[in-house]
Tab-separated table of C-alpha atoms in Angstrom:
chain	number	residue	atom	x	y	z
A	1	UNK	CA	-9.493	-16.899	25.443
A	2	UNK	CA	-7.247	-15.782	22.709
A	3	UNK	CA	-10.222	-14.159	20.622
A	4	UNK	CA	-11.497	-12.117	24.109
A	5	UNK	CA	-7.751	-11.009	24.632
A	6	UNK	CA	-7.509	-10.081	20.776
A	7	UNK	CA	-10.622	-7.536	20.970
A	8	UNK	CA	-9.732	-6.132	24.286
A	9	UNK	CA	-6.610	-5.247	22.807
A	10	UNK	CA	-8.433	-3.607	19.717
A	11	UNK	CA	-10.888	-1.920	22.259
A	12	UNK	CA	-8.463	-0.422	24.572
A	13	UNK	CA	-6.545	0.691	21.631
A	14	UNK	CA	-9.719	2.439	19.785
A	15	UNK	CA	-10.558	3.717	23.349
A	16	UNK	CA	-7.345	5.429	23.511
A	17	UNK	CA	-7.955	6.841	19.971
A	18	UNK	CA	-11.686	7.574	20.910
A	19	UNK	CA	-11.878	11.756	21.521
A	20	UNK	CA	-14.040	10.890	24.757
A	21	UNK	CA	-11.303	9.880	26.759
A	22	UNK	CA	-9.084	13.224	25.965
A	23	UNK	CA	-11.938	14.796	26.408
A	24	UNK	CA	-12.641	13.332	29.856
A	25	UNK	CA	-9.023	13.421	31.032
A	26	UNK	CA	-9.449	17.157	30.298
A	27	UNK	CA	-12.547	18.036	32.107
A	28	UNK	CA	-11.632	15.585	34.850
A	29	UNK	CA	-8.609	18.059	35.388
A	30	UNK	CA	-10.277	21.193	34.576
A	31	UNK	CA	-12.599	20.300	37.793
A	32	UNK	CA	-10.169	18.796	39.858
A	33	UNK	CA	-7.887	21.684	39.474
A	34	UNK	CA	-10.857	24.089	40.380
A	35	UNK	CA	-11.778	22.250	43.678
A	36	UNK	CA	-8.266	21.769	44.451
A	37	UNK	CA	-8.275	25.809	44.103
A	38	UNK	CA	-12.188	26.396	45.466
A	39	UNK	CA	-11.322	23.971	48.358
A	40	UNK	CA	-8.473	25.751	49.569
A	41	UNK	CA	-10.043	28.733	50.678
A	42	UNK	CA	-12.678	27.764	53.337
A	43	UNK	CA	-10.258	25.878	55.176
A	44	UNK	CA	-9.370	27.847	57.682
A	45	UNK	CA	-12.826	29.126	59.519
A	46	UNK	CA	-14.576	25.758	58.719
A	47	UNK	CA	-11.720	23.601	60.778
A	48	UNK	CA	-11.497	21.194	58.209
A	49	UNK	CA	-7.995	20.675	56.978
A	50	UNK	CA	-7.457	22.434	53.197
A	51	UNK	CA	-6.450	18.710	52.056
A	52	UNK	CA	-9.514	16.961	54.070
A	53	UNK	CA	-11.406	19.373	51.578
A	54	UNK	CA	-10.255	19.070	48.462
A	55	UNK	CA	-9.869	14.935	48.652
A	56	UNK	CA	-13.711	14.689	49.669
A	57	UNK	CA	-14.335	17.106	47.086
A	58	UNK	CA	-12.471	15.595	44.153
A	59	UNK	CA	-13.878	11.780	45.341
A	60	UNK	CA	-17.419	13.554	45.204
A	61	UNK	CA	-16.640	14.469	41.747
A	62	UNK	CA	-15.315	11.315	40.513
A	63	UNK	CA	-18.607	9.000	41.885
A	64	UNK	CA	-20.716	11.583	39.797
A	65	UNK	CA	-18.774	12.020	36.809
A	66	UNK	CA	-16.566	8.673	35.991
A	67	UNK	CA	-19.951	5.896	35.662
A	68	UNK	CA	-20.729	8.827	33.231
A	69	UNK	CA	-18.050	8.386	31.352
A	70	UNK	CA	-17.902	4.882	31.985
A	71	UNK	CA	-21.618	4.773	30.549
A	72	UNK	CA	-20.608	6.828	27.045
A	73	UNK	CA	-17.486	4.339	26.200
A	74	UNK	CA	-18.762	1.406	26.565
A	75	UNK	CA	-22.520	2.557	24.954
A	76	UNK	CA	-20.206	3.303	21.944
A	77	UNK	CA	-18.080	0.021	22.309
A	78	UNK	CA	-20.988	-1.995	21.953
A	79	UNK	CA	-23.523	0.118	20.036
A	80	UNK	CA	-21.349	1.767	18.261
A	81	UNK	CA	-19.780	-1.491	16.562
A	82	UNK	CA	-23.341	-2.509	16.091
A	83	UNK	CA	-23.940	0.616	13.887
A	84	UNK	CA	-20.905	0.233	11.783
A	85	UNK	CA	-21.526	-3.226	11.312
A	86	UNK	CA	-18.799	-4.509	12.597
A	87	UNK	CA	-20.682	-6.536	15.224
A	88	UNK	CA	-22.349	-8.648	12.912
A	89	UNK	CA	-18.572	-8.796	10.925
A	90	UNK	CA	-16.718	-10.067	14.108
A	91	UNK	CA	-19.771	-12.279	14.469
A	92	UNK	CA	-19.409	-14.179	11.559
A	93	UNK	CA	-15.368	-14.847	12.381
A	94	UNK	CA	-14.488	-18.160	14.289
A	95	UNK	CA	-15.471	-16.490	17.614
A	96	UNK	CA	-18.430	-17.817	20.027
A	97	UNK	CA	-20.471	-14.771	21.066
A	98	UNK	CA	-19.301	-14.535	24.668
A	99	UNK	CA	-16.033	-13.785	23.618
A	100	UNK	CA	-17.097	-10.740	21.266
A	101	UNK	CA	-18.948	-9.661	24.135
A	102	UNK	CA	-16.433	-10.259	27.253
A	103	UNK	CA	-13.790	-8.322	24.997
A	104	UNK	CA	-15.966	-4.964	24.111
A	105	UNK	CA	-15.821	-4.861	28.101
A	106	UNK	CA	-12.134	-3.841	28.977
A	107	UNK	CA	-12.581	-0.147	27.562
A	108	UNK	CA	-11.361	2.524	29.319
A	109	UNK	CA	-15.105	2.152	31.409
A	110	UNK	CA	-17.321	-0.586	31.609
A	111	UNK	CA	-21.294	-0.831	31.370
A	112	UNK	CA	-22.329	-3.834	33.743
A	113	UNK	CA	-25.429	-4.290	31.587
A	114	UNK	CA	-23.479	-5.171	28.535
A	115	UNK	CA	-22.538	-8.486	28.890
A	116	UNK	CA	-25.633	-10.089	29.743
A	117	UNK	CA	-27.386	-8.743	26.595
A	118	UNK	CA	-30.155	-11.273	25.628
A	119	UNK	CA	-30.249	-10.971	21.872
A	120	UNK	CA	-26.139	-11.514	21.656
A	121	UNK	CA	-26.677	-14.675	23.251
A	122	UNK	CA	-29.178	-15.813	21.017
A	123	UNK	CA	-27.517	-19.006	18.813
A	124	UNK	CA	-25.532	-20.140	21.409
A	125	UNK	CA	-21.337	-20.578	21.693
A	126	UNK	CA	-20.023	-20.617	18.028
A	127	UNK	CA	-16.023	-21.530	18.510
A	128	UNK	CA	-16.298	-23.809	21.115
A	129	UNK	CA	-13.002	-25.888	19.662
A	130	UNK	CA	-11.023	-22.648	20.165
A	131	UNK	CA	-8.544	-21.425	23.222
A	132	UNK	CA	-11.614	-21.191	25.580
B	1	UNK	CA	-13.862	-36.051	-1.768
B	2	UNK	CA	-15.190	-32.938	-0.711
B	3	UNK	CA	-14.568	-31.408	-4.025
B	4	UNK	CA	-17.458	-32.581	-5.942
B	5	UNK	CA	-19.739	-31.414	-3.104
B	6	UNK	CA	-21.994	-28.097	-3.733
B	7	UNK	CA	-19.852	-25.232	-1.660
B	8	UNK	CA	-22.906	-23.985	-0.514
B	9	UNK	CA	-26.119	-25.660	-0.352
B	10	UNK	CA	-29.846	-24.032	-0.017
B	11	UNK	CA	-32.797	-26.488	0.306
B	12	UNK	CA	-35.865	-25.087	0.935
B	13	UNK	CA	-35.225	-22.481	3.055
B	14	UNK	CA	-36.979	-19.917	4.669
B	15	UNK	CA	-37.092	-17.031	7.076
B	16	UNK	CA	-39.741	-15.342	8.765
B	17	UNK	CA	-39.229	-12.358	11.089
B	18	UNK	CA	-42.753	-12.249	12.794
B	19	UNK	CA	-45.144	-12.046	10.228
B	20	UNK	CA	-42.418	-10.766	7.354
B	21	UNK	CA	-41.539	-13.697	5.513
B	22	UNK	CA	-37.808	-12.148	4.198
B	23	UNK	CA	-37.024	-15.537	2.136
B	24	UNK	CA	-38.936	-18.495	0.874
B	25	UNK	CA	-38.516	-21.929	-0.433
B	26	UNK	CA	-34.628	-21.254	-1.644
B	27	UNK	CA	-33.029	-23.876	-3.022
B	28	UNK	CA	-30.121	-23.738	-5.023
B	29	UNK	CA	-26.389	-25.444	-4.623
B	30	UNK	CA	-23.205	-23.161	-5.934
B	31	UNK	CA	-20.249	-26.137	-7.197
B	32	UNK	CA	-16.750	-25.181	-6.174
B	33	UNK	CA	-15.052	-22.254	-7.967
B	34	UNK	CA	-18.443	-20.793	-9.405
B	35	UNK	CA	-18.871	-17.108	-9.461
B	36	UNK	CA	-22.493	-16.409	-8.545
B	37	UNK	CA	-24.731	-13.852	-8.633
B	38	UNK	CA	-27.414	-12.846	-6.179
B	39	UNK	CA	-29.750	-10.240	-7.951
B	40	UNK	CA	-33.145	-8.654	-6.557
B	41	UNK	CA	-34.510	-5.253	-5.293
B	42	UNK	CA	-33.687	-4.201	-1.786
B	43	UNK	CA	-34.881	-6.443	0.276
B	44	UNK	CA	-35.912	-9.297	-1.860
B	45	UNK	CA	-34.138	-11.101	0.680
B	46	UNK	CA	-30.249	-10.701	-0.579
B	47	UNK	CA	-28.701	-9.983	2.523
B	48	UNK	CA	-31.014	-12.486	5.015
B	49	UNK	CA	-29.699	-15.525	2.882
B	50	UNK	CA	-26.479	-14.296	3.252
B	51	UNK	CA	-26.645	-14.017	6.979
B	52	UNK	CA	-28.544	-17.746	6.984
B	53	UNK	CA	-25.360	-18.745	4.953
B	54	UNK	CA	-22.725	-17.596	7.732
B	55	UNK	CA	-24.844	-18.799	10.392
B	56	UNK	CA	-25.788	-15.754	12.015
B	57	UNK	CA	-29.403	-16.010	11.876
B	58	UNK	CA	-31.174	-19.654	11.377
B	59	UNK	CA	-33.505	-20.670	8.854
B	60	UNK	CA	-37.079	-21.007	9.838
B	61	UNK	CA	-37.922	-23.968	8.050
B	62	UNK	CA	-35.572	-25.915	5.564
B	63	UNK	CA	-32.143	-26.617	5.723
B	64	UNK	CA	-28.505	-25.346	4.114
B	65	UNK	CA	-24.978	-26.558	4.611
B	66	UNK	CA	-22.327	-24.716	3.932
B	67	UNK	CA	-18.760	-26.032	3.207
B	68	UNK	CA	-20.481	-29.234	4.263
B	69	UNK	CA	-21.369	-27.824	7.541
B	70	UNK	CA	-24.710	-26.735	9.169
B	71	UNK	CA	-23.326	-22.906	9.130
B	72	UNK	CA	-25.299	-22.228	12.687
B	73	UNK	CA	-23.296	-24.688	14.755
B	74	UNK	CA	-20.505	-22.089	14.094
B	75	UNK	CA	-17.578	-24.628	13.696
B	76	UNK	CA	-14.476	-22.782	13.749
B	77	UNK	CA	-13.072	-24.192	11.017
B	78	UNK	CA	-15.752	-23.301	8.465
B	79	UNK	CA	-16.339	-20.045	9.563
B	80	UNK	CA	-11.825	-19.544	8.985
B	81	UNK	CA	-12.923	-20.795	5.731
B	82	UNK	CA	-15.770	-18.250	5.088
B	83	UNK	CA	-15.359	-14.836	4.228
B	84	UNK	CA	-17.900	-12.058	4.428
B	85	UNK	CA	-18.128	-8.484	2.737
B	86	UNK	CA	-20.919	-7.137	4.388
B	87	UNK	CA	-23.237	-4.362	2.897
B	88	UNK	CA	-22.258	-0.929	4.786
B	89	UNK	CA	-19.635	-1.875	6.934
B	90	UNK	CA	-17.306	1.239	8.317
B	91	UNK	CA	-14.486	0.334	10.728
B	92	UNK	CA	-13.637	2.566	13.485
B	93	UNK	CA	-12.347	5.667	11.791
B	94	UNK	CA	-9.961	6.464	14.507
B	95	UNK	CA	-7.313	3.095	13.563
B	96	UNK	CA	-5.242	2.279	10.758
B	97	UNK	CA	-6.284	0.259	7.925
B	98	UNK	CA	-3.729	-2.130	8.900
B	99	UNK	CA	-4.177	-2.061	12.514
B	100	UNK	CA	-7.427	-3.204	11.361
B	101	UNK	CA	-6.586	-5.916	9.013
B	102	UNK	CA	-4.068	-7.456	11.361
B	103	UNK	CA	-6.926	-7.274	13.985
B	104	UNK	CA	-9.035	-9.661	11.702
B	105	UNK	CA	-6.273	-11.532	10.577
B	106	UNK	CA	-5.058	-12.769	13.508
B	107	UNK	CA	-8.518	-13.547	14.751
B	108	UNK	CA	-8.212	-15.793	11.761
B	109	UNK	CA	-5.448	-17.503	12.900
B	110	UNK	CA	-3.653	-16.009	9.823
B	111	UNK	CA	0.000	-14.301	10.274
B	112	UNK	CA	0.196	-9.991	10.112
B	113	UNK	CA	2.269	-10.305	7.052
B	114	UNK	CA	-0.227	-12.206	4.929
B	115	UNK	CA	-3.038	-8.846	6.123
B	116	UNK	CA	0.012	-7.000	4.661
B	117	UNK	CA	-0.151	-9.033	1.461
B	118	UNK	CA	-3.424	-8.695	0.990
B	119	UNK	CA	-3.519	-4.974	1.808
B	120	UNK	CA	-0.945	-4.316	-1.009
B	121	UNK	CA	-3.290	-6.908	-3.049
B	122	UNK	CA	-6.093	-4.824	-2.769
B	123	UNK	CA	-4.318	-1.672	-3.839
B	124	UNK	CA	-4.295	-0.009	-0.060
B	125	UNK	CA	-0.519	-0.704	0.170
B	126	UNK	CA	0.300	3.411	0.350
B	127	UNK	CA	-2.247	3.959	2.683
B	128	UNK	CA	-2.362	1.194	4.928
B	129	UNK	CA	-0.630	3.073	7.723
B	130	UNK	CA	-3.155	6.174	7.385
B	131	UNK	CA	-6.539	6.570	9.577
B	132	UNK	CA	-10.219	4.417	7.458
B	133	UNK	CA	-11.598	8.161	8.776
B	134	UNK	CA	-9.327	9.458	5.876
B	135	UNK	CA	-10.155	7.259	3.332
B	136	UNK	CA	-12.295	7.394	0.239
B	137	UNK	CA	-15.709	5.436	0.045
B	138	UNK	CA	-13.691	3.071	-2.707
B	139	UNK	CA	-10.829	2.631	-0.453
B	140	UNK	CA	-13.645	1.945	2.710
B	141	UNK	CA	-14.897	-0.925	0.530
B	142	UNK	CA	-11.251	-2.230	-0.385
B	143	UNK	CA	-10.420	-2.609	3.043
B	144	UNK	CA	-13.748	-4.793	3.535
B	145	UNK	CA	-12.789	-6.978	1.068
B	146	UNK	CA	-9.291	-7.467	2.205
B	147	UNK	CA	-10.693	-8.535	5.257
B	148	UNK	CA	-13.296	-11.027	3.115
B	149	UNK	CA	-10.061	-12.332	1.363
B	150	UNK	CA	-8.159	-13.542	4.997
B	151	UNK	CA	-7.247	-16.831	4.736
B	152	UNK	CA	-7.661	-17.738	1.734
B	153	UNK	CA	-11.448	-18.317	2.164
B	154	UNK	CA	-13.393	-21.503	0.138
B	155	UNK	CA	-16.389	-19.368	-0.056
B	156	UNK	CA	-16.663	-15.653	-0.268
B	157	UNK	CA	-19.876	-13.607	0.185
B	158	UNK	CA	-20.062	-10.610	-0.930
B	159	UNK	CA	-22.853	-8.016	-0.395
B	160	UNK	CA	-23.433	-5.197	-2.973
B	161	UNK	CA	-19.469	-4.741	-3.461
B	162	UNK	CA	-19.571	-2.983	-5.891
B	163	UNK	CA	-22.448	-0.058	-5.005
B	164	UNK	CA	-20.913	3.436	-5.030
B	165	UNK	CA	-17.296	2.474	-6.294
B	166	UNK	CA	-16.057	3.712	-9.509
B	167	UNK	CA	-15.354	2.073	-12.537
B	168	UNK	CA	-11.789	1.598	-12.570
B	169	UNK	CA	-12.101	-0.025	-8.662
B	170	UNK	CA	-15.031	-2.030	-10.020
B	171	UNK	CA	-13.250	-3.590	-12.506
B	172	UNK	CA	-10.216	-4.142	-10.382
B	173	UNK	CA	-12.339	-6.077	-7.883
B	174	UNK	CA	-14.371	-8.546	-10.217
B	175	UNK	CA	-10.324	-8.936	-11.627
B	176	UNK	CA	-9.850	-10.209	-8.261
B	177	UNK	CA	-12.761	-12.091	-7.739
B	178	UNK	CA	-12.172	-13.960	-11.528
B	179	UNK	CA	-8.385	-15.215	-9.816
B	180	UNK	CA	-9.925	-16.580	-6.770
B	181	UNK	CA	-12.651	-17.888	-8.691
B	182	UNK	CA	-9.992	-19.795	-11.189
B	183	UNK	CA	-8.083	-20.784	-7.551
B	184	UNK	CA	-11.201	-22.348	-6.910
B	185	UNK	CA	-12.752	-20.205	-4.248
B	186	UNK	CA	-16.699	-20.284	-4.651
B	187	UNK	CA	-17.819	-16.377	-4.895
B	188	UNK	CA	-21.704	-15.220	-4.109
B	189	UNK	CA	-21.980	-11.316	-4.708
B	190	UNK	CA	-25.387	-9.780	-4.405
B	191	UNK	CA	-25.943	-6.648	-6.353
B	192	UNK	CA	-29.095	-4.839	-8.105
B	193	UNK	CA	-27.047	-3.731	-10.974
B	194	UNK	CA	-27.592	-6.344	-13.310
B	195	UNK	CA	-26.255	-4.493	-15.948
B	196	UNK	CA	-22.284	-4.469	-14.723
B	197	UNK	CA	-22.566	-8.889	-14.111
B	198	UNK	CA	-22.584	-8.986	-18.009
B	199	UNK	CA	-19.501	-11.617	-18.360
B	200	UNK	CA	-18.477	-11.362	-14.688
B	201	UNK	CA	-20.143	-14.340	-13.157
B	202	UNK	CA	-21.547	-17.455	-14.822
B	203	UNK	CA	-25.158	-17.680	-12.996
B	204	UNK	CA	-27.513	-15.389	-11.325
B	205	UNK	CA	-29.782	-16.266	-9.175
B	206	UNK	CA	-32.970	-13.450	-9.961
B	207	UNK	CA	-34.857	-13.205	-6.108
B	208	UNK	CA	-38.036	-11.246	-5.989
B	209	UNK	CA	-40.123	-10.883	-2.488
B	210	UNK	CA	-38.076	-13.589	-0.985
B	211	UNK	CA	-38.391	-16.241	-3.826
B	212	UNK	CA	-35.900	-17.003	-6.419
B	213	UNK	CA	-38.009	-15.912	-9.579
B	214	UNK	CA	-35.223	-17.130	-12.022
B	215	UNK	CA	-31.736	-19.007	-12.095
B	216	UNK	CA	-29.599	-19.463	-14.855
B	217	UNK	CA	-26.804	-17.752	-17.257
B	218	UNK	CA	-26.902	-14.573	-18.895
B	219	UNK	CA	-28.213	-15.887	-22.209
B	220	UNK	CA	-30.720	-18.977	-20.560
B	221	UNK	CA	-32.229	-16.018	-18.763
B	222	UNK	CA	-32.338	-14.021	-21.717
B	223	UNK	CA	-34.230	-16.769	-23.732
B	224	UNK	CA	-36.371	-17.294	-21.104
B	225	UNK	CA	-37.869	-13.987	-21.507
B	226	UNK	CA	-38.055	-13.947	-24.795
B	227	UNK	CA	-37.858	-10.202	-24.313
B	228	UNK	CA	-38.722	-8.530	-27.789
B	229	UNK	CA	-35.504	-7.082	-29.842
B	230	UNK	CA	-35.724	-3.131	-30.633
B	231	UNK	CA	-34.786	-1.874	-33.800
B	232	UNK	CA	-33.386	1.711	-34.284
B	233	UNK	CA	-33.846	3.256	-37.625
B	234	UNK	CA	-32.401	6.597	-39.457
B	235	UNK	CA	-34.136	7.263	-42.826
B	236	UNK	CA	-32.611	8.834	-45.283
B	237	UNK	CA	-36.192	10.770	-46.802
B	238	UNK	CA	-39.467	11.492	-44.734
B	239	UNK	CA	-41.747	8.906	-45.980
B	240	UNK	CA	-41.716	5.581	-43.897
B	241	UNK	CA	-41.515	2.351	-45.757
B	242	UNK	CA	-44.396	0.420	-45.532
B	243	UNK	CA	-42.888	-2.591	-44.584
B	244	UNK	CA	-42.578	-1.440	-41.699
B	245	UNK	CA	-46.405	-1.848	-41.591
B	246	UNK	CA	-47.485	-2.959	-37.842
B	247	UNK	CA	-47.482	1.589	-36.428
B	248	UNK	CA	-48.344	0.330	-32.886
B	249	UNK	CA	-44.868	-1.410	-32.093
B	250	UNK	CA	-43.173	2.166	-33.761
B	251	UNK	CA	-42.168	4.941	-32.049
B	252	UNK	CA	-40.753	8.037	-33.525
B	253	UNK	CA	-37.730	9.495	-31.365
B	254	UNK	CA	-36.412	12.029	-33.182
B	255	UNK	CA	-37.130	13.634	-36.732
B	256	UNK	CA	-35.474	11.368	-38.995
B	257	UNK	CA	-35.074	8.433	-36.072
B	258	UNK	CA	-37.740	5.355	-35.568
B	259	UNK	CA	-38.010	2.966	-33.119
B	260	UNK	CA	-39.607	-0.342	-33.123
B	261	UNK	CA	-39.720	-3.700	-31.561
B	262	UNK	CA	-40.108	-7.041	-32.665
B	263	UNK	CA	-39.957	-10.961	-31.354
B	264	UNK	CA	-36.529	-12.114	-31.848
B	265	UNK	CA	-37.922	-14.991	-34.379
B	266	UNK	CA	-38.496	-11.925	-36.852
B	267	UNK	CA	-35.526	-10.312	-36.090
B	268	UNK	CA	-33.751	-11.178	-38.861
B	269	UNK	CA	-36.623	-10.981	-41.691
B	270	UNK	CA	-36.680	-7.084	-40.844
B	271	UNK	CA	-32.848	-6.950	-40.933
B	272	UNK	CA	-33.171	-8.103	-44.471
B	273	UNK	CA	-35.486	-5.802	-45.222
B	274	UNK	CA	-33.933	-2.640	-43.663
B	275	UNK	CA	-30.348	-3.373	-45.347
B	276	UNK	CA	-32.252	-4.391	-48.869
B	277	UNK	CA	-34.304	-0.868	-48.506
B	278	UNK	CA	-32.039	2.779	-49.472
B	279	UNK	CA	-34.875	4.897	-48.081
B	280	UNK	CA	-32.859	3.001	-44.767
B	281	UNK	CA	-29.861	5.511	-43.863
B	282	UNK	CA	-28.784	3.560	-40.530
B	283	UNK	CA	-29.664	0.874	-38.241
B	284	UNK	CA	-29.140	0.090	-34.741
B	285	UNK	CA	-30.015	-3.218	-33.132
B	286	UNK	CA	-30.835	-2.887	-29.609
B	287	UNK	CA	-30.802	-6.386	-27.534
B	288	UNK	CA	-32.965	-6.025	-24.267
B	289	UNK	CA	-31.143	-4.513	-21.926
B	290	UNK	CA	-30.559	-6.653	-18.523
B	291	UNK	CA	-32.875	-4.285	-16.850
B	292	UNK	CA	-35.441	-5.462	-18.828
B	293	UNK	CA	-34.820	-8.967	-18.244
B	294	UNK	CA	-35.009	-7.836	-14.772
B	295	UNK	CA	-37.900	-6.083	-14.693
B	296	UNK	CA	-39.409	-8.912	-16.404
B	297	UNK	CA	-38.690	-11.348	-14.342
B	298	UNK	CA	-39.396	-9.459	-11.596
B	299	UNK	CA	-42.926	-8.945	-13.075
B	300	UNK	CA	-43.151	-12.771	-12.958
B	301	UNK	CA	-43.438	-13.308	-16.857
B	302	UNK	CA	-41.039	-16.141	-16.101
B	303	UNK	CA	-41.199	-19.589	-15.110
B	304	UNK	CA	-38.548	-20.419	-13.094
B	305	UNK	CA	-36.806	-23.267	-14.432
B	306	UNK	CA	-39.204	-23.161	-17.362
């Protein structure tokens, strides 16, 4: 369990680093802020409370845009390491392959698909003497 | 016990990706402390028996043990043992090149100050605390092999280190790689610059399409091909001497230069002859360059083992 721990850490921390996640933050509150402003307005003729608004807008605009997000982290968590060559690097470290894979998962975001890639799985658990 | 055992053993081995066959029939055994050299054109197969060697992939037919293990069972204490430079690795630009050693070491079990060590070993000491995305190609390829050199490995791979560095960082690395090799640490480097191996590793291992076409020292290799000598001449006048008899193996270069060739068993009968002769102003001896004796082999003039 140690190794999975270990690359979390090292994801969440290049996550962090990663200029998607500013990025995100700040068009997250670039919208937000504009619905919280948009929202406002119609209040009063629809019925609708101005707060009623602007929470089903901004909850609208998180389903869409977040598993977006989500979806560009993670591609570059995995596939990214994979075209540096890192994957094949952490690989060849006293790790089993499950582990590399369950720890690219805790960035900021999280593709469901990832873990249950066929070809990392391919060669079977490596480390099995290790935490686990 | 285990110290008269081959490091890393190759018998027969061979690995087909569909219908590519990327390595056949390898079979060679490095002793402990040997520095080795893996030489061939890309993709003679260099980096696949590499990859068979840390277990990552799994030879098709044949068999290898490494550090007296079956590499793809992945026992955690041979792979600690192991270390691995691969060809074009680049670690995330946006961390530290220590935040990034101390990543590796401690999935080596090994304790942050020894990635420290090493970092300073290496020559990164100044810049460990600065982002890889500002460092140079050379300093890239330090940082990969102070990662290769965690925990004092038994056996270190190393793919093409030395493509794209400059001299000075070569020759700091194959200082390196002599002290682990005198520690006792078996080291495998692949490269296709034969020429730079020239009294920095004691075998090399010559692949071509997948096969090992030769495998031997420096100078076995170079008697092997009995590769013919060339012989540079200035002459002092404008007539030729006519010792020099045999035109088709001469080559004028430039107006007072010849060049010709000859089999090494005559080398020294026309050395006579050129320093008896004054028409003979100077005289270069030009041994076959490793290129040759690459090209050569590569050609399959040799017999392996011949």
């Amino acid at each position: 369990m140690k190794g999975v721990l270990l690359i979390a850490g090292k994801e969440i921390r290049e996550g962090m680093r990663n200029r998607w996640v500013v990025a995100a933050t700040l068009l997250l509150a670039a919208l937000a802020l504009t619905l919280a402003f948009l929202g406002a307005a119609p209040a009063g003729r629809v019925g609708a409370g101005a707060l009623e608004v602007v929470v089903v807008s901004l909850s609208s605009l998180s389903i869409f845009l977040l598993p977006l997000i989500a979806l560009l982290i993670s591609h570059d968590a995995i596939v990214g390491e994979m075209e540096r060559g890192t994957m094949l690097l952490l690989l060849s470290y006293p790790l089993a392959r499950w582990q590399v894979v369950l720890g690219e998962i805790p960035r900021p975001g999280r593709d469901p698909g990832a873990g249950h890639h066929p070809r990392l799985w391919r060669g079977g658990p490596g480390a099995d003497g290790r935490g686990a | 016990m285990k110290a008269d055992l081959p490091v890393i053993e190759l018998e027969g081995v061979a690995k087909r990706y569909g219908t590519v066959e990327a390595v056949r029939d390898v079979s060679f055994a490095l002793p402990q402390g040997s520095r080795v050299a893996l030489v061939g054109h890309n993709g003679a197969g260099k980096t696949t028996l590499m990859k068979l060697m840390l277990g990552l992939i799994r030879p098709s037919a044949g068999s290898l043990r490494v550090l007296g293990e079956d590499p793809a069972a992945g026992a955690a204490e041979t792979r600690r043992r192991l270390g691995w430079l691969p060809e074009s690795v680049t670690f995330n630009p946006a961390l530290t090149g220590r935040e990034i050693l101390r990543f590796f070491a401690r999935l080596k079990d090994e304790p942050a100050a020894s990635a420290d060590a090493l970092l300073e070993r290496v020559g990164l000491g100044p810049a460990a605390r600065r982002r890889v995305g500002t460092y140079s190609k050379g300093m890239r390829q330090r940082l990969g092999l102070a990662q290769a050199l965690l925990g004092n490995p038994r056996a270190l791979l190393l793919d093409e280190p030395t493509t794209g560095l400059d001299p000075e960082v070569r020759q700091g690395l194959y200082d390196i790689l002599a002290e682990l090799a005198g520690g006792g640490t078996t080291v495998l480097l692949s490269s296709h610059a034969l020429e730079e191996l020239e009294g920095r590793v004691e075998r090399v291992v010559i692949l071509g399409q997948g096969r090992v076409v030769a495998d031997g020292t420096m100078e076995e290799l170079r008697h092997l091909a009995r590769l013919p000598v060339r012989l540079r001449l200035t002459l002092a006048g404008s007539g030729l001497p006519d010792w020099l008899g045999a035109a088709a193996t001469l080559r004028r270069i430039g107006g007072q230069v010849v060049e010709l060739s000859c089999p090494p068993a005559e080398k020294m009968a026309l050395l006579h002859r050129a320093t008896a002769d004054a028409r003979i102003a100077d005289l270069d001896l030009l041994p076959p360059t490793l290129d040759e004796l690459y090209a050569h082999f590569l050609r399959g003039g040799g017999e392996p083992g011949a």
